[in-house]
PDB file of C-alpha atoms in Angstrom:
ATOM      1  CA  UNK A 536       0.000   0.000   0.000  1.00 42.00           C
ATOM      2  CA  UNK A 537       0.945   3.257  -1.187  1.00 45.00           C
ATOM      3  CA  UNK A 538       2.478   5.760   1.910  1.00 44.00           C
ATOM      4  CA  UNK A 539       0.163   8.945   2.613  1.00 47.00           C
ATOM      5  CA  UNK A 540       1.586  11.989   1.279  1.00 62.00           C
ATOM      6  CA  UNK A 541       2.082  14.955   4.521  1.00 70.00           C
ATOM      7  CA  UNK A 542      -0.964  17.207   3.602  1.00 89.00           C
ATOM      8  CA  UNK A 543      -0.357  20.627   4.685  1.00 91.00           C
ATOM      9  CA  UNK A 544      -2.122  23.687   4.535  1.00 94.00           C
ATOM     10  CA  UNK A 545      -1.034  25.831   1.753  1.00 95.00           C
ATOM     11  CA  UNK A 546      -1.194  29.591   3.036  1.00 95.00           C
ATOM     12  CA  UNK A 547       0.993  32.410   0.467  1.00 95.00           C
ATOM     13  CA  UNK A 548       2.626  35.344   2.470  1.00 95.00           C
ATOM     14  CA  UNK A 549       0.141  37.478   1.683  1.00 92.00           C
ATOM     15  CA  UNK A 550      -2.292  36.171   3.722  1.00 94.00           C
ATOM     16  CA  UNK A 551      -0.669  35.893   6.831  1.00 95.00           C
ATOM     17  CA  UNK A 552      -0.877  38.531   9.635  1.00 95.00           C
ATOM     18  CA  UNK A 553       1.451  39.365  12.403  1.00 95.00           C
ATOM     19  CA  UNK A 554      -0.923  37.448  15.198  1.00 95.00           C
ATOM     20  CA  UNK A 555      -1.318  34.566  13.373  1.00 96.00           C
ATOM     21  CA  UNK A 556       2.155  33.798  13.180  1.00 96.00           C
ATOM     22  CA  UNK A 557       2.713  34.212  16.957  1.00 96.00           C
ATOM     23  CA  UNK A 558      -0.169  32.173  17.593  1.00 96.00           C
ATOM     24  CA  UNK A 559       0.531  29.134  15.081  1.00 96.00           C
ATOM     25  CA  UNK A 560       4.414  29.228  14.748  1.00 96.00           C
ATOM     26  CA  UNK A 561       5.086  31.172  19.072  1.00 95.00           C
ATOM     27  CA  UNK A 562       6.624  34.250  17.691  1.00 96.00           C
ATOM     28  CA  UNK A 563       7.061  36.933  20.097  1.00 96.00           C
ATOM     29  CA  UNK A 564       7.203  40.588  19.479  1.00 96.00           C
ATOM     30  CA  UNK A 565       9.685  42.325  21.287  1.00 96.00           C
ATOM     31  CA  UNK A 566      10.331  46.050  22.481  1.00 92.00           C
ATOM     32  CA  UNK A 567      13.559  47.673  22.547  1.00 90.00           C
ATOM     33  CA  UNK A 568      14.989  44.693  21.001  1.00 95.00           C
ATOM     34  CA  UNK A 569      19.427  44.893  21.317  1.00 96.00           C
ATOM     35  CA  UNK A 570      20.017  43.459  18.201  1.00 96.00           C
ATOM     36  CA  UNK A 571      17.848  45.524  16.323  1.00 97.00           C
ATOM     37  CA  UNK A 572      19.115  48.483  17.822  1.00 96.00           C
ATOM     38  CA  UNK A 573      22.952  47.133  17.225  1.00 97.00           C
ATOM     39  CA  UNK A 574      21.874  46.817  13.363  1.00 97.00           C
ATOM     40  CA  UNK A 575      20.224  50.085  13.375  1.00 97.00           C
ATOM     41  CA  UNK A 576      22.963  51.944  15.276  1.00 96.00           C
ATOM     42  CA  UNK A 577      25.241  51.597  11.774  1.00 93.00           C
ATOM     43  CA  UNK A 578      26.317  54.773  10.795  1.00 95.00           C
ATOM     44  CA  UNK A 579      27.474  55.075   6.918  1.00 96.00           C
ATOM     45  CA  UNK A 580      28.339  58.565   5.223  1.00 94.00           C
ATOM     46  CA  UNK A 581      27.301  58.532   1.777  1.00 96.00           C
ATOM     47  CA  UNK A 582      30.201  58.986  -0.543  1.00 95.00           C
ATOM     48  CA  UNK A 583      30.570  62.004  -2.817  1.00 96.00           C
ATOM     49  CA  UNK A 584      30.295  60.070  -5.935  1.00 96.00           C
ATOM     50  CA  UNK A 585      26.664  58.948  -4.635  1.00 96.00           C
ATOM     51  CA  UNK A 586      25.422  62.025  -3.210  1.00 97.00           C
ATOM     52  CA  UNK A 587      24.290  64.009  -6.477  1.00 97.00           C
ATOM     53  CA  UNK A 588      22.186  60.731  -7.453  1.00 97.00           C
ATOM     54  CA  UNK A 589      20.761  60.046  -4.127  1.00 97.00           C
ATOM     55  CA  UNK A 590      19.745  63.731  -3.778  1.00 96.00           C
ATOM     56  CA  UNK A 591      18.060  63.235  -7.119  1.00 97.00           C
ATOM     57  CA  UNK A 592      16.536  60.581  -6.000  1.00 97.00           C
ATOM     58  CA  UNK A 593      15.083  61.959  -3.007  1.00 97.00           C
ATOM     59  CA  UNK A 594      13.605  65.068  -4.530  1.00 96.00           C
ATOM     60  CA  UNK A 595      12.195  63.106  -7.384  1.00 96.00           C
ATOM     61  CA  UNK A 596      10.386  61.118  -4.425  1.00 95.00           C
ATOM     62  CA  UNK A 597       9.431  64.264  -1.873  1.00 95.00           C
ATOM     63  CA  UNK A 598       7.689  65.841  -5.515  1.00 95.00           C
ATOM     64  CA  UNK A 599       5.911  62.421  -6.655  1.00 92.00           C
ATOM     65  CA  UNK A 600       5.299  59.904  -4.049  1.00 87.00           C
ATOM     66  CA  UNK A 601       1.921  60.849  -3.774  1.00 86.00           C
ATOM     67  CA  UNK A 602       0.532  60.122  -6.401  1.00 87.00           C
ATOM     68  CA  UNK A 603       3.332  57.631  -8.007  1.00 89.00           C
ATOM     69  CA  UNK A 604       1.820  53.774  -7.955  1.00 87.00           C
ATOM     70  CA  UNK A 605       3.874  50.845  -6.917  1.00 86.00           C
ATOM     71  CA  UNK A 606       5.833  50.293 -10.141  1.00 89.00           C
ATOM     72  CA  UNK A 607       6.433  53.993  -9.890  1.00 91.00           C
ATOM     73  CA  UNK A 608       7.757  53.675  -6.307  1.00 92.00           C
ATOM     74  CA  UNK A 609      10.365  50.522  -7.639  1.00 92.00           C
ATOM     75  CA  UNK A 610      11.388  51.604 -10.765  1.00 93.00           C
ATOM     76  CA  UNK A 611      11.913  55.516  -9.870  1.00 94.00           C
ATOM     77  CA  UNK A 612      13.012  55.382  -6.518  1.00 95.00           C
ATOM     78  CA  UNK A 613      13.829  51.912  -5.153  1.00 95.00           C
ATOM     79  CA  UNK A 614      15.803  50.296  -7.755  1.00 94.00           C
ATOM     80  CA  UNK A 615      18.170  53.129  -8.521  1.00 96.00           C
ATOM     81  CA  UNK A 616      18.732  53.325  -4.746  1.00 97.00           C
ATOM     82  CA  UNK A 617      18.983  49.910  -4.318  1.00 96.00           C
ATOM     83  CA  UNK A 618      21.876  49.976  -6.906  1.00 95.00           C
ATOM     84  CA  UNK A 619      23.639  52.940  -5.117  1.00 96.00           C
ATOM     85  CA  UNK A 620      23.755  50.271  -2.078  1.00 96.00           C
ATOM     86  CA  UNK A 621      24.956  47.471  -4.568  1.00 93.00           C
ATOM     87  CA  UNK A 622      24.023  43.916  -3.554  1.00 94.00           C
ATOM     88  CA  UNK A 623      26.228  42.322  -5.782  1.00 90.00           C
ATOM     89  CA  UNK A 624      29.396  40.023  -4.962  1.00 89.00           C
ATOM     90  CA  UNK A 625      30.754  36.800  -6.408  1.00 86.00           C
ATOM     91  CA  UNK A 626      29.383  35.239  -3.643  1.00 86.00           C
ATOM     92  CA  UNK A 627      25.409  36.459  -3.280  1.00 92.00           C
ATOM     93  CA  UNK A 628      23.696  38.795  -5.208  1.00 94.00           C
ATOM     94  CA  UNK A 629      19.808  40.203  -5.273  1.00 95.00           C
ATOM     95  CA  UNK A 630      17.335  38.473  -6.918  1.00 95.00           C
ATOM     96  CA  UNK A 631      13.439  39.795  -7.641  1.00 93.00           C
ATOM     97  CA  UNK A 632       9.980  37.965  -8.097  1.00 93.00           C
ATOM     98  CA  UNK A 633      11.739  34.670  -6.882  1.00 93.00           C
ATOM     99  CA  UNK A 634       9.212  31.810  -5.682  1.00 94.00           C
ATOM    100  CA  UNK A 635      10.000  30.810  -1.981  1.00 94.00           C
ATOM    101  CA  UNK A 636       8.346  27.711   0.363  1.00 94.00           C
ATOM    102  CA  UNK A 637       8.908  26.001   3.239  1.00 96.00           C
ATOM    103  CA  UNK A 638       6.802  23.464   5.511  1.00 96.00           C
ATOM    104  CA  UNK A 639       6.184  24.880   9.264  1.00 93.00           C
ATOM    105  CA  UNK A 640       4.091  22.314  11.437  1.00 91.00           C
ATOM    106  CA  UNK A 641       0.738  22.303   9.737  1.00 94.00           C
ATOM    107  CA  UNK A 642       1.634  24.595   6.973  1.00 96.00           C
ATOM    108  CA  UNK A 643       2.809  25.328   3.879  1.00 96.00           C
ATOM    109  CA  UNK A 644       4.526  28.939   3.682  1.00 97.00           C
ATOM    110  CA  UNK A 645       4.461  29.950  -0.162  1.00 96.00           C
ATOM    111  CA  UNK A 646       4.930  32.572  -2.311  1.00 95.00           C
ATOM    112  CA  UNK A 647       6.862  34.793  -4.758  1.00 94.00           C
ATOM    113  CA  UNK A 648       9.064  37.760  -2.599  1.00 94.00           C
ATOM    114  CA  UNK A 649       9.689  41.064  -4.443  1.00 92.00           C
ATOM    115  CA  UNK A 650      13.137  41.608  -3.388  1.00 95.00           C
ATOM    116  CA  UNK A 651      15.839  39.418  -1.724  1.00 96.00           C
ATOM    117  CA  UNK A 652      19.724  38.717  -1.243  1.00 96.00           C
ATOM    118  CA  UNK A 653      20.678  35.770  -0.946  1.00 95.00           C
ATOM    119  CA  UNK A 654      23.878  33.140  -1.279  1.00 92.00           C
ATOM    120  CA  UNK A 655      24.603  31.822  -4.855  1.00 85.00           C
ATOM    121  CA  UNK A 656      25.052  34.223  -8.005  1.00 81.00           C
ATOM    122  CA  UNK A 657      22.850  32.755 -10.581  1.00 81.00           C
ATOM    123  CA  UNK A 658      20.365  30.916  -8.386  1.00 82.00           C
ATOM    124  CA  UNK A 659      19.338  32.302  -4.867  1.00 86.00           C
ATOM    125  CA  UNK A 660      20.304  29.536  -2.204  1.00 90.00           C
ATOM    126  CA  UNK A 661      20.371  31.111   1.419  1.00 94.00           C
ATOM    127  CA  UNK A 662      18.395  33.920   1.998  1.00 95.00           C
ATOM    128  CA  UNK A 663      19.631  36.863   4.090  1.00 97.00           C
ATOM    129  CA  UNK A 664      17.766  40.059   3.436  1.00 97.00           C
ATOM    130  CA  UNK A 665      13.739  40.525   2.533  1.00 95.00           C
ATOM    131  CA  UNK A 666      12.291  43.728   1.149  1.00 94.00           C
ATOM    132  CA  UNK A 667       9.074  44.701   0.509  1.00 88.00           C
ATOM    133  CA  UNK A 668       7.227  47.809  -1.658  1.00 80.00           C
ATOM    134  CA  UNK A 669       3.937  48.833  -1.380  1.00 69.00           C
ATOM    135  CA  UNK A 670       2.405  52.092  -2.087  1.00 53.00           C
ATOM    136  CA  UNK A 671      -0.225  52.842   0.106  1.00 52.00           C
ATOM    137  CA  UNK A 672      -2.656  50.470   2.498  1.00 44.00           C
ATOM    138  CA  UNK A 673      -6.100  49.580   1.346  1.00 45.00           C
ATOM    139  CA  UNK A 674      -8.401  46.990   3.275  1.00 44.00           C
ATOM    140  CA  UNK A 675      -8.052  44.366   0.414  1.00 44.00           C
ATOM    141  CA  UNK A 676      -3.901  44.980   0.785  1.00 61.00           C
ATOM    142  CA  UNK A 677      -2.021  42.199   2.429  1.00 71.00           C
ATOM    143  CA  UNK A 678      -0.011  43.530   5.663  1.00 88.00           C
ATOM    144  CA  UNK A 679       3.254  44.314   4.720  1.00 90.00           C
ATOM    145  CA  UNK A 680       4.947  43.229   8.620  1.00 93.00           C
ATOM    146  CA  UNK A 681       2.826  39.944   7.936  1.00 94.00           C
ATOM    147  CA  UNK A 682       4.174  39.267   4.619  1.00 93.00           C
ATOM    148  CA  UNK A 683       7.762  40.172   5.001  1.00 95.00           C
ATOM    149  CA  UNK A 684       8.036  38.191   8.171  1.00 96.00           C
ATOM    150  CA  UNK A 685       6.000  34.951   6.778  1.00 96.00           C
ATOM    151  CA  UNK A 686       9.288  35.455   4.321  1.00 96.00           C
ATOM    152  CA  UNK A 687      11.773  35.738   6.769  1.00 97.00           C
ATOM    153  CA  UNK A 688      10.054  32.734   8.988  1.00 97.00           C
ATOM    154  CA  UNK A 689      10.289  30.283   6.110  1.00 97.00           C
ATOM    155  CA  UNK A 690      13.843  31.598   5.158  1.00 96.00           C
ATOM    156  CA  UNK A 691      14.932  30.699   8.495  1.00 96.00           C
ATOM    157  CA  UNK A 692      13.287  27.568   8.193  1.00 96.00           C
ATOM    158  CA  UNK A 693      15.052  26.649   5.365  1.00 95.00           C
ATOM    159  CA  UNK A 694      18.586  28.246   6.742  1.00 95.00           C
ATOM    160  CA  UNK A 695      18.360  26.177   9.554  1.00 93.00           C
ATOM    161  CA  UNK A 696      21.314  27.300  10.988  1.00 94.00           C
ATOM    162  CA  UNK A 697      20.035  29.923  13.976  1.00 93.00           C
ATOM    163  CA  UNK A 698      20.976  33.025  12.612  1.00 95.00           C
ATOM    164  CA  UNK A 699      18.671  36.265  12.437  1.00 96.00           C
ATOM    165  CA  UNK A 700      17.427  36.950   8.881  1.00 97.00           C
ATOM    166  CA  UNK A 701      16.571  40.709   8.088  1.00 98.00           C
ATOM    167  CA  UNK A 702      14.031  42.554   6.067  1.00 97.00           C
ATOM    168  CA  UNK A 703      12.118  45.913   5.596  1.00 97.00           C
ATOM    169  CA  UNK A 704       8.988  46.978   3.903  1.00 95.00           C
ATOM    170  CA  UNK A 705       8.575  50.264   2.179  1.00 94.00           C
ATOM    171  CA  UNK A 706       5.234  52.262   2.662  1.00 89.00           C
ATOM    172  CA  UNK A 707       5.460  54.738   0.217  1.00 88.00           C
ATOM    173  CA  UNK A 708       8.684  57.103   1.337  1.00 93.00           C
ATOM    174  CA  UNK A 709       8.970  55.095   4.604  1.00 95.00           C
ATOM    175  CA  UNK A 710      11.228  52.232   4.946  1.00 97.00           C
ATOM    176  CA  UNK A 711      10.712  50.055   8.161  1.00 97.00           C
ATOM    177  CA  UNK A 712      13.271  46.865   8.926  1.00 98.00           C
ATOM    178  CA  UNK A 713      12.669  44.120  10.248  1.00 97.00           C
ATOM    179  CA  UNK A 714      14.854  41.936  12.460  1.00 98.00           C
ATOM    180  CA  UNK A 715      13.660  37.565  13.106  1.00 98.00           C
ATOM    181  CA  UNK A 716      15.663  36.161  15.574  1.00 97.00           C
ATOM    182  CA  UNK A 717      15.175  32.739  16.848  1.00 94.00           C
ATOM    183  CA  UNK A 718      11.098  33.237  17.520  1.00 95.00           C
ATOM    184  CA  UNK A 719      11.571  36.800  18.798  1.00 97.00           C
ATOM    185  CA  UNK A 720      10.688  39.565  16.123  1.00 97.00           C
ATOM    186  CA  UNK A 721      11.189  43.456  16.528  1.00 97.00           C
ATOM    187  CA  UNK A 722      10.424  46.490  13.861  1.00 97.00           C
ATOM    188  CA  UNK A 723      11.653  49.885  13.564  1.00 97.00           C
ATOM    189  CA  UNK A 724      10.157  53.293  13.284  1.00 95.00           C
ATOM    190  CA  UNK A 725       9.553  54.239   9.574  1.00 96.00           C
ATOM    191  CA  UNK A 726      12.362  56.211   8.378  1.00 97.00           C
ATOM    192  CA  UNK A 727      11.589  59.002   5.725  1.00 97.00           C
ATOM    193  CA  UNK A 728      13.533  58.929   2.518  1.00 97.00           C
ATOM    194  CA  UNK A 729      12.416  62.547   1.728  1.00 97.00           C
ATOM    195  CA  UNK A 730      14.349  63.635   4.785  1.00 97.00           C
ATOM    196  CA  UNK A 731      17.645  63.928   4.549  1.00 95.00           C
ATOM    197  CA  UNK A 732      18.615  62.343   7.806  1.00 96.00           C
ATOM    198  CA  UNK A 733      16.257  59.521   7.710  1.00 97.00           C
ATOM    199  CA  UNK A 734      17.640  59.020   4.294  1.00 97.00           C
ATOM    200  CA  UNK A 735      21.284  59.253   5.835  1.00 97.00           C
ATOM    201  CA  UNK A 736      19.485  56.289   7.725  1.00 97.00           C
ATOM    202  CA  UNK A 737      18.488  54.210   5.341  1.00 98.00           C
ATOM    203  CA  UNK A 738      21.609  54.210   3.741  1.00 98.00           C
ATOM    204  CA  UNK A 739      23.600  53.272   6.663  1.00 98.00           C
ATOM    205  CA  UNK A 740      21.241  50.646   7.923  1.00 98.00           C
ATOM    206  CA  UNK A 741      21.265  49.171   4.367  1.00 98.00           C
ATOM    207  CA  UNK A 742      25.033  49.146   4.185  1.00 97.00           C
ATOM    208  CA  UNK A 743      25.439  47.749   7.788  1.00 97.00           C
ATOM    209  CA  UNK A 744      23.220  45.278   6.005  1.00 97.00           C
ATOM    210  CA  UNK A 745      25.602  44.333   3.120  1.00 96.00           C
ATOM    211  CA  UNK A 746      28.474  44.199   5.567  1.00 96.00           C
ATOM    212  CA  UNK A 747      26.622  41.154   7.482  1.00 96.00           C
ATOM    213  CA  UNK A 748      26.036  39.817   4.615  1.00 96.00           C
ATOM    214  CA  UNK A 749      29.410  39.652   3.144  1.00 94.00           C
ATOM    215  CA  UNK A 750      30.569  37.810   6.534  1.00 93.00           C
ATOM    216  CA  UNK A 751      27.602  35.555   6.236  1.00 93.00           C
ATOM    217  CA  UNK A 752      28.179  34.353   2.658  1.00 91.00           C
ATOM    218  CA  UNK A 753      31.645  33.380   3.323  1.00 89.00           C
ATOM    219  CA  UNK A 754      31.055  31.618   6.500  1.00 88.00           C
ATOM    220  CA  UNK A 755      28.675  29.714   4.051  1.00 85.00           C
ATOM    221  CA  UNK A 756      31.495  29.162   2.035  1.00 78.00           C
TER     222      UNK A 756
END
């Protein structure tokens, strides 16, 4: 007799919500949490070659956002500044619209992620980073702290080797990251690209996040 296939209950990252994944996989929120305020604590001066573009970049966004829509948002704001950062290296790179799943008790975690950096060049292989774009909240919108951490929960899953796995989701000109830990989750405020030093921010925070990165892909080595 045939063995019984594991049937599990197939649930995309869109529709999960903060609460239901501390109350079906015992995440905890936390407040004030140290190593998100270690990785948020970076502090990276944007070079001279970069600052005419970023400035650019940041006016073009303070003039538009409001009425840009989400392929706006990506292709005039967060791609180009995304490439300023440069997630690129012999050893991971970015990759976009990339399908992702993992098994979790009962559950199947599925889905395709907009943005992430991973091990591997051609192919991702171990995820490290998670972002996010959306333009504005409507009621029919998933939750953009639900969906980037359903991502970051299955990447650790299939990590499996204990160590945090970072995101952000951008609201419009507000970028807030995300730090998974074991089962303990924090957030941070949303940092405003159209102001300069919440820009300064973002930059640091996403360079600090490159740096980890770098030593994580060759301890994967």
């Amino acid at each position: 007799m045939a063995k019984a296939k594991n049937t599990y209950i197939k649930k995309t990252f869109e529709q999960w919500l903060p609460a239901e994944l501390q109350n079906e996989f015992g995440l905890t929120f936390q407040f004030n949490m140290p190593e998100l305020e270690e990785w948020l604590q970076a502090e990276s001066p944007i070079p001279p070659e970069v600052a005419p573009t970023l400035e650019k970049l940041k006016q073009q966004l303070k003039v538009s956002h409001s009425y840009w829509n989400e392929q706006d948002l990506i292709f005039k704001f967060i791609a180009p500044f995304l490439s300023l950062v440069d997630f690129t290296d012999p050893h991971y790179n970015y990759f976009t619209e990339r399908k992702l799943k993992a098994h979790l008790g009962a559950y199947e975690l599925t889905g395709v992620v907009d943005f992430v950096v991973s091990k591997g060049y051609k192919d991702p292989q171990k995820p490290y980073f998670f972002l996010h774009e959306y333009k504005r909240f409507k009621g029919t919108e998933a939750d953009p702290l639900g969906q980037v951490l359903s991502e970051m929960l299955t990447a650790q899953t299939l990590n499996a080797d204990g160590k945090p796995i970072y995101g952000c989701y951008v609201y419009g000109q507000h970028w807030t990251f995300v730090l998974l830990n074991q089962n303990v989750y924090a957030t941070s405020q949303g940092y405003d690209a159209t102001a300069p030093e919440e820009l300064q921010k973002v930059w640091s925070v996403l360079q600090e996040t490159k740096r980890r990165i770098v030593i994580r892909a060759n301890e994967d080595q």
